[in-house]
Amino acid sequence: MTPPRRQRRDVASEPPTPEESEGKPGNPERMYVVAGPDGERAELDLVTLIVARATDPPPSASPEQAALLRLCAAPLSVAELSAYLHLPFSAMGVLLTELLTAELVQARAPIVRKARTDRSLLEAVMNGLQRL
């Protein structure tokens, strides 16, 4: 059995290049938006906590926004949301900026743990209690 032979395409069967097709716009219409109308993004960090203000997503929300709103019933960091939704941080920044602008979510500063107590202070208190 012999393998099938590849057939060559005619040069005429290729689609016309943008220079050849006159009357059509050179740039196609964008099917997505990278940032808001002013190009601004919310200042978010990987540890910024996001909490949903609304319990149910609005009907106009995209599937990603609806999933994000359902996940944010309890505070979650941007890094956790990015991991759960399998989206890069840049895409999460765009989604969260849209939701923050629409006031559907709230961004909070991360909870910072207090500094650890000085060991010498603990030893001094323990020695003082032993003397009693």
Coordinates of N, CA, C and O in Angstrom, one line a residue:
M1 N 0.8 -1.2 0.0 CA 0.0 0.0 0.0 C 0.9 1.2 0.0 O 1.8 1.4 0.8
T2 N 0.6 2.1 -0.8 CA 1.4 3.4 -0.9 C 0.7 4.5 -0.2 O -0.5 4.6 -0.1
P3 N 1.5 5.4 0.5 CA 0.9 6.5 1.2 C 0.3 7.5 0.3 O 0.7 7.6 -0.9
P4 N -0.7 8.2 0.7 CA -1.4 9.2 -0.1 C -0.4 10.3 -0.4 O 0.4 10.7 0.4
R5 N -0.5 10.9 -1.6 CA 0.3 12.0 -2.0 C -0.4 13.3 -1.7 O -1.6 13.5 -1.8
R6 N 0.4 14.3 -1.2 CA -0.1 15.6 -0.9 C -0.4 16.4 -2.2 O 0.4 16.3 -3.1
Q7 N -1.5 17.1 -2.2 CA -1.8 17.9 -3.4 C -1.4 19.3 -3.1 O -1.6 19.8 -2.0
R8 N -0.9 20.0 -4.1 CA -0.5 21.4 -3.9 C -1.7 22.3 -4.1 O -2.6 22.0 -5.0
R9 N -1.7 23.4 -3.3 CA -2.8 24.4 -3.5 C -2.4 25.3 -4.6 O -1.2 25.6 -4.8
D10 N -3.4 25.8 -5.3 CA -3.2 26.8 -6.3 C -3.0 28.2 -5.6 O -3.6 28.4 -4.5
V11 N -2.2 29.0 -6.2 CA -2.0 30.3 -5.6 C -3.3 31.1 -5.6 O -3.6 31.9 -4.7
A12 N -4.1 30.9 -6.6 CA -5.4 31.6 -6.7 C -6.4 31.2 -5.7 O -7.3 32.0 -5.4
S13 N -6.3 30.0 -5.1 CA -7.3 29.6 -4.1 C -7.0 30.1 -2.7 O -7.8 30.0 -1.8
E14 N -5.9 30.8 -2.5 CA -5.6 31.4 -1.1 C -6.5 32.6 -0.9 O -6.8 33.3 -1.9
P15 N -6.8 32.9 0.3 CA -7.6 34.1 0.6 C -6.9 35.4 0.2 O -5.6 35.4 0.4
P16 N -7.6 36.4 -0.2 CA -6.9 37.7 -0.5 C -6.3 38.3 0.7 O -6.8 38.3 1.8
T17 N -5.2 39.0 0.5 CA -4.5 39.8 1.6 C -5.3 41.0 1.9 O -6.1 41.5 1.0
P18 N -5.2 41.7 3.0 CA -5.9 42.9 3.3 C -5.6 44.0 2.3 O -6.5 44.8 2.0
E19 N -4.4 44.1 1.7 CA -4.1 45.1 0.7 C -4.9 44.8 -0.6 O -5.3 45.7 -1.3
E20 N -5.2 43.5 -0.9 CA -5.9 43.2 -2.1 C -7.4 43.4 -2.0 O -8.0 43.7 -3.0
S21 N -7.9 43.3 -0.9 CA -9.4 43.4 -0.7 C -9.7 44.9 -0.4 O -9.5 45.4 0.7
E22 N -10.1 45.6 -1.4 CA -10.5 47.0 -1.3 C -11.9 47.1 -0.8 O -12.7 46.3 -1.1
G23 N -12.2 48.2 -0.1 CA -13.6 48.4 0.3 C -13.8 47.9 1.7 O -14.8 48.2 2.4
K24 N -13.0 47.0 2.2 CA -13.1 46.5 3.6 C -12.2 47.2 4.5 O -11.1 47.6 4.1
P25 N -12.6 47.4 5.8 CA -11.7 48.0 6.7 C -10.4 47.2 6.9 O -10.5 46.0 6.9
G26 N -9.3 47.9 7.2 CA -8.0 47.2 7.4 C -8.0 46.5 8.7 O -7.4 45.4 8.9
N27 N -8.5 47.1 9.8 CA -8.5 46.5 11.1 C -9.8 45.9 11.5 O -10.9 46.5 11.3
P28 N -9.8 44.6 11.9 CA -11.1 44.0 12.3 C -11.6 44.6 13.6 O -10.9 45.2 14.3
E29 N -12.9 44.4 13.8 CA -13.5 44.9 15.0 C -13.0 44.1 16.2 O -13.0 42.8 16.1
R30 N -12.7 44.8 17.3 CA -12.3 44.1 18.5 C -13.4 43.4 19.1 O -14.5 43.9 19.3
M31 N -13.2 42.1 19.5 CA -14.3 41.3 20.2 C -14.1 41.3 21.7 O -14.8 40.5 22.3
Y32 N -13.2 42.1 22.2 CA -12.9 42.0 23.7 C -12.5 43.4 24.1 O -12.2 44.3 23.3
V33 N -12.5 43.6 25.4 CA -12.1 44.9 26.0 C -11.0 44.6 27.0 O -11.2 43.7 27.9
V34 N -9.8 45.2 26.9 CA -8.7 44.9 27.8 C -8.9 45.7 29.1 O -8.5 45.3 30.2
A35 N -9.4 46.9 29.0 CA -9.6 47.8 30.2 C -10.8 48.6 30.0 O -11.5 48.5 29.0
G36 N -11.2 49.4 31.0 CA -12.3 50.3 30.9 C -12.2 51.3 29.8 O -11.2 51.4 29.1
P37 N -13.2 52.2 29.6 CA -13.1 53.2 28.6 C -12.0 54.1 28.7 O -11.4 54.6 27.8
D38 N -11.6 54.4 30.0 CA -10.5 55.3 30.2 C -9.1 54.6 30.3 O -8.1 55.3 30.4
G39 N -9.1 53.3 30.2 CA -7.9 52.5 30.2 C -7.3 52.3 31.6 O -6.2 51.8 31.7
E40 N -8.0 52.7 32.6 CA -7.5 52.6 34.0 C -7.8 51.2 34.5 O -8.9 50.6 34.2
R41 N -7.0 50.7 35.4 CA -7.2 49.4 36.1 C -7.1 49.7 37.6 O -6.4 50.6 38.0
A42 N -7.8 48.9 38.3 CA -7.7 49.0 39.8 C -6.4 48.5 40.3 O -5.8 47.6 39.7
E43 N -5.8 49.1 41.3 CA -4.6 48.7 41.8 C -4.8 47.5 42.7 O -5.2 47.7 43.9
L44 N -4.4 46.4 42.2 CA -4.6 45.1 42.9 C -3.3 44.4 43.1 O -2.4 44.6 42.3
D45 N -3.2 43.7 44.2 CA -2.0 42.9 44.5 C -2.5 41.5 44.6 O -3.7 41.2 44.7
L46 N -1.5 40.5 44.6 CA -1.9 39.1 44.7 C -2.5 38.8 46.0 O -3.3 37.8 46.1
V47 N -2.3 39.6 47.1 CA -2.8 39.3 48.4 C -4.0 40.1 48.8 O -4.5 40.0 49.9
T48 N -4.5 40.9 47.8 CA -5.7 41.7 48.1 C -6.9 40.8 48.2 O -7.1 39.9 47.4
L49 N -7.7 41.0 49.2 CA -8.9 40.2 49.5 C -10.1 40.8 48.7 O -10.3 42.0 48.7
I50 N -10.8 39.9 48.1 CA -12.0 40.3 47.3 C -13.2 39.7 48.0 O -13.2 38.5 48.3
V51 N -14.3 40.5 48.2 CA -15.5 40.0 48.8 C -16.7 40.5 47.9 O -16.7 41.6 47.5
A52 N -17.6 39.6 47.6 CA -18.8 39.9 46.8 C -19.8 40.7 47.6 O -20.0 40.4 48.8
R53 N -20.3 41.8 47.0 CA -21.4 42.6 47.7 C -22.7 42.0 47.4 O -23.6 42.1 48.2
A54 N -22.9 41.4 46.2 CA -24.2 40.8 45.8 C -24.1 39.3 46.0 O -23.1 38.7 45.7
T55 N -25.2 38.7 46.4 CA -25.2 37.3 46.5 C -25.4 36.6 45.2 O -24.8 35.5 44.9
D56 N -26.2 37.1 44.3 CA -26.4 36.5 42.9 C -25.8 37.4 41.9 O -25.9 38.6 41.9
P57 N -25.1 36.8 40.9 CA -24.6 37.6 39.8 C -25.7 38.2 38.9 O -26.8 37.6 38.8
P58 N -25.5 39.4 38.4 CA -26.6 40.0 37.5 C -26.7 39.2 36.2 O -25.7 38.5 35.8
P59 N -27.8 39.3 35.5 CA -27.9 38.6 34.3 C -27.0 39.0 33.2 O -26.7 38.2 32.3
S60 N -26.5 40.2 33.3 CA -25.6 40.7 32.2 C -24.1 40.3 32.5 O -23.3 40.6 31.7
A61 N -23.8 39.6 33.6 CA -22.5 39.2 33.9 C -22.0 38.1 33.0 O -22.8 37.2 32.6
S62 N -20.7 38.1 32.6 CA -20.1 37.1 31.8 C -20.0 35.8 32.7 O -20.0 35.9 33.9
P63 N -19.7 34.7 32.1 CA -19.6 33.4 32.9 C -18.4 33.5 33.9 O -18.5 33.0 35.0
E64 N -17.3 34.2 33.4 CA -16.2 34.3 34.4 C -16.5 35.2 35.5 O -16.2 35.0 36.7
Q65 N -17.3 36.3 35.3 CA -17.7 37.2 36.3 C -18.6 36.5 37.3 O -18.6 36.7 38.5
A66 N -19.6 35.7 36.7 CA -20.5 35.0 37.6 C -19.8 34.0 38.5 O -20.1 33.9 39.7
A67 N -18.8 33.3 37.9 CA -18.1 32.3 38.7 C -17.3 33.1 39.8 O -17.2 32.6 40.9
L68 N -16.7 34.2 39.5 CA -15.9 35.0 40.4 C -16.8 35.5 41.6 O -16.4 35.4 42.7
L69 N -18.0 35.9 41.2 CA -18.9 36.4 42.3 C -19.4 35.3 43.2 O -19.5 35.5 44.4
R70 N -19.6 34.1 42.6 CA -20.0 33.0 43.5 C -18.8 32.5 44.4 O -19.1 32.2 45.6
L71 N -17.6 32.6 43.9 CA -16.5 32.2 44.8 C -16.2 33.2 45.9 O -15.7 32.9 46.9
C72 N -16.6 34.5 45.7 CA -16.2 35.6 46.6 C -17.3 35.8 47.7 O -17.3 36.8 48.3
A73 N -18.1 34.8 48.0 CA -19.0 34.9 49.1 C -18.2 35.1 50.4 O -18.6 35.8 51.3
A74 N -17.1 34.4 50.5 CA -16.2 34.6 51.6 C -14.9 35.2 51.0 O -14.6 35.1 49.9
P75 N -14.2 36.0 51.8 CA -13.0 36.7 51.3 C -12.0 35.8 50.8 O -11.6 34.8 51.4
L76 N -11.5 36.0 49.5 CA -10.5 35.3 48.9 C -9.5 36.2 48.3 O -9.8 37.3 47.8
S77 N -8.2 35.8 48.3 CA -7.2 36.7 47.7 C -7.3 36.6 46.2 O -7.8 35.6 45.6
V78 N -6.7 37.6 45.5 CA -6.6 37.6 44.0 C -5.9 36.3 43.5 O -6.2 35.7 42.5
A79 N -4.8 35.9 44.2 CA -4.1 34.8 43.8 C -4.9 33.5 43.9 O -4.9 32.6 43.0
E80 N -5.7 33.4 45.0 CA -6.6 32.2 45.1 C -7.6 32.2 44.0 O -7.9 31.1 43.4
L81 N -8.2 33.3 43.7 CA -9.2 33.4 42.6 C -8.6 33.1 41.3 O -9.2 32.3 40.5
S82 N -7.4 33.5 41.1 CA -6.7 33.2 39.8 C -6.5 31.7 39.7 O -6.7 31.2 38.6
A83 N -6.1 31.1 40.8 CA -5.9 29.6 40.7 C -7.2 28.9 40.5 O -7.2 27.9 39.8
Y84 N -8.2 29.2 41.2 CA -9.5 28.5 41.1 C -10.1 28.6 39.7 O -10.7 27.7 39.2
L85 N -10.0 29.8 39.1 CA -10.6 30.0 37.8 C -9.7 29.7 36.7 O -10.0 29.8 35.5
H86 N -8.4 29.3 37.0 CA -7.4 29.0 35.9 C -7.2 30.1 35.0 O -7.2 30.0 33.8
L87 N -7.1 31.4 35.5 CA -6.9 32.6 34.7 C -5.6 33.2 35.2 O -5.3 33.2 36.4
P88 N -4.9 33.9 34.3 CA -3.7 34.6 34.7 C -4.0 35.9 35.5 O -5.2 36.3 35.4
F89 N -3.1 36.4 36.2 CA -3.3 37.6 37.1 C -3.7 38.8 36.2 O -4.6 39.5 36.7
S90 N -3.2 38.9 35.0 CA -3.6 40.0 34.2 C -5.1 40.0 33.8 O -5.8 41.0 33.8
A91 N -5.6 38.8 33.5 CA -7.0 38.6 33.2 C -7.9 38.9 34.5 O -9.0 39.4 34.4
M92 N -7.4 38.4 35.6 CA -8.1 38.7 36.9 C -8.2 40.2 37.2 O -9.2 40.6 37.7
G93 N -7.1 40.9 36.9 CA -7.1 42.3 37.1 C -8.2 43.0 36.2 O -8.9 43.9 36.7
V94 N -8.4 42.6 35.0 CA -9.4 43.1 34.1 C -10.8 42.8 34.7 O -11.7 43.7 34.8
L95 N -11.0 41.5 35.0 CA -12.4 41.1 35.6 C -12.7 41.9 36.8 O -13.8 42.3 37.0
L96 N -11.7 41.9 37.7 CA -12.0 42.6 39.0 C -12.2 44.1 38.9 O -13.0 44.7 39.6
T97 N -11.5 44.7 37.9 CA -11.7 46.1 37.7 C -13.1 46.4 37.2 O -13.7 47.4 37.7
E98 N -13.6 45.6 36.3 CA -15.0 45.7 35.9 C -16.0 45.5 37.0 O -16.9 46.3 37.2
L99 N -15.7 44.5 37.9 CA -16.6 44.3 39.0 C -16.5 45.4 40.1 O -17.5 45.7 40.7
L100 N -15.4 45.9 40.3 CA -15.2 47.0 41.2 C -15.9 48.2 40.7 O -16.5 49.0 41.5
T101 N -15.8 48.5 39.4 CA -16.4 49.7 38.9 C -17.9 49.6 39.0 O -18.6 50.5 39.3
A102 N -18.5 48.4 38.8 CA -19.9 48.1 38.9 C -20.4 48.0 40.3 O -21.5 47.8 40.6
E103 N -19.4 48.0 41.3 CA -19.7 47.9 42.7 C -20.3 46.6 43.1 O -21.2 46.5 44.0
L104 N -19.9 45.5 42.4 CA -20.4 44.2 42.7 C -19.5 43.5 43.7 O -19.9 42.5 44.4
V105 N -18.2 43.9 43.8 CA -17.3 43.3 44.7 C -16.6 44.5 45.5 O -16.6 45.6 45.1
Q106 N -15.9 44.1 46.6 CA -15.2 45.0 47.4 C -13.8 44.5 47.6 O -13.6 43.3 47.9
A107 N -12.8 45.4 47.4 CA -11.4 45.0 47.6 C -11.0 45.4 49.0 O -11.2 46.6 49.4
R108 N -10.3 44.5 49.8 CA -9.9 44.8 51.1 C -8.4 44.6 51.2 O -7.8 43.7 50.5
A109 N -7.8 45.3 52.1 CA -6.3 45.1 52.4 C -6.2 43.7 53.0 O -7.1 43.2 53.7
P110 N -5.1 43.0 52.8 CA -4.9 41.7 53.4 C -4.8 41.8 54.9 O -4.4 42.9 55.5
I111 N -5.2 40.8 55.6 CA -5.0 40.7 57.1 C -3.6 40.4 57.4 O -3.0 39.4 57.0
V112 N -3.0 41.4 58.1 CA -1.6 41.2 58.5 C -1.5 40.7 59.9 O -2.1 41.2 60.8
R113 N -0.7 39.6 60.1 CA -0.5 39.1 61.4 C 0.5 40.0 62.2 O 1.4 40.6 61.6
K114 N 0.2 40.1 63.5 CA 1.1 40.9 64.3 C 2.5 40.3 64.4 O 2.6 39.1 64.2
A115 N 3.4 41.1 64.7 CA 4.8 40.6 64.8 C 4.9 39.7 66.0 O 4.1 39.8 67.0
R116 N 5.8 38.7 65.9 CA 5.9 37.8 67.0 C 6.5 38.5 68.2 O 7.3 39.4 68.1
T117 N 6.1 38.0 69.4 CA 6.6 38.6 70.6 C 8.1 38.3 70.8 O 8.5 37.2 70.5
D118 N 8.7 39.2 71.4 CA 10.2 39.1 71.7 C 10.4 37.9 72.7 O 9.8 37.9 73.7
R119 N 11.3 37.0 72.3 CA 11.6 35.9 73.2 C 12.1 36.3 74.6 O 11.8 35.7 75.6
S120 N 12.9 37.3 74.6 CA 13.5 37.8 75.9 C 12.4 38.3 76.8 O 12.5 38.1 78.0
L121 N 11.4 39.0 76.2 CA 10.3 39.4 77.1 C 9.5 38.3 77.7 O 9.2 38.3 78.9
L122 N 9.3 37.2 76.9 CA 8.6 36.0 77.4 C 9.4 35.4 78.5 O 8.8 34.9 79.5
E123 N 10.7 35.3 78.3 CA 11.6 34.7 79.4 C 11.5 35.5 80.6 O 11.5 34.9 81.7
A124 N 11.5 36.8 80.5 CA 11.5 37.7 81.7 C 10.2 37.5 82.5 O 10.1 37.4 83.7
V125 N 9.1 37.4 81.7 CA 7.8 37.2 82.4 C 7.7 35.8 83.0 O 7.3 35.7 84.2
M126 N 8.3 34.8 82.4 CA 8.3 33.5 83.0 C 9.2 33.4 84.2 O 8.8 32.8 85.2
N127 N 10.3 34.1 84.2 CA 11.2 34.1 85.4 C 10.5 34.9 86.5 O 10.6 34.4 87.7
G128 N 9.8 35.9 86.2 CA 9.1 36.7 87.2 C 8.0 35.8 87.9 O 7.7 35.9 89.1
L129 N 7.3 35.1 87.1 CA 6.2 34.2 87.6 C 6.8 33.1 88.4 O 6.2 32.7 89.4
Q130 N 7.9 32.6 88.1 CA 8.6 31.5 88.9 C 9.0 32.0 90.2 O 9.1 31.2 91.2
R131 N 9.4 33.2 90.3 CA 9.8 33.8 91.6 C 8.7 34.0 92.6 O 8.9 34.1 93.8
L132 N 7.5 34.0 92.1 CA 6.3 34.3 93.0 C 6.1 33.1 93.9 O 6.1 32.1 94.1

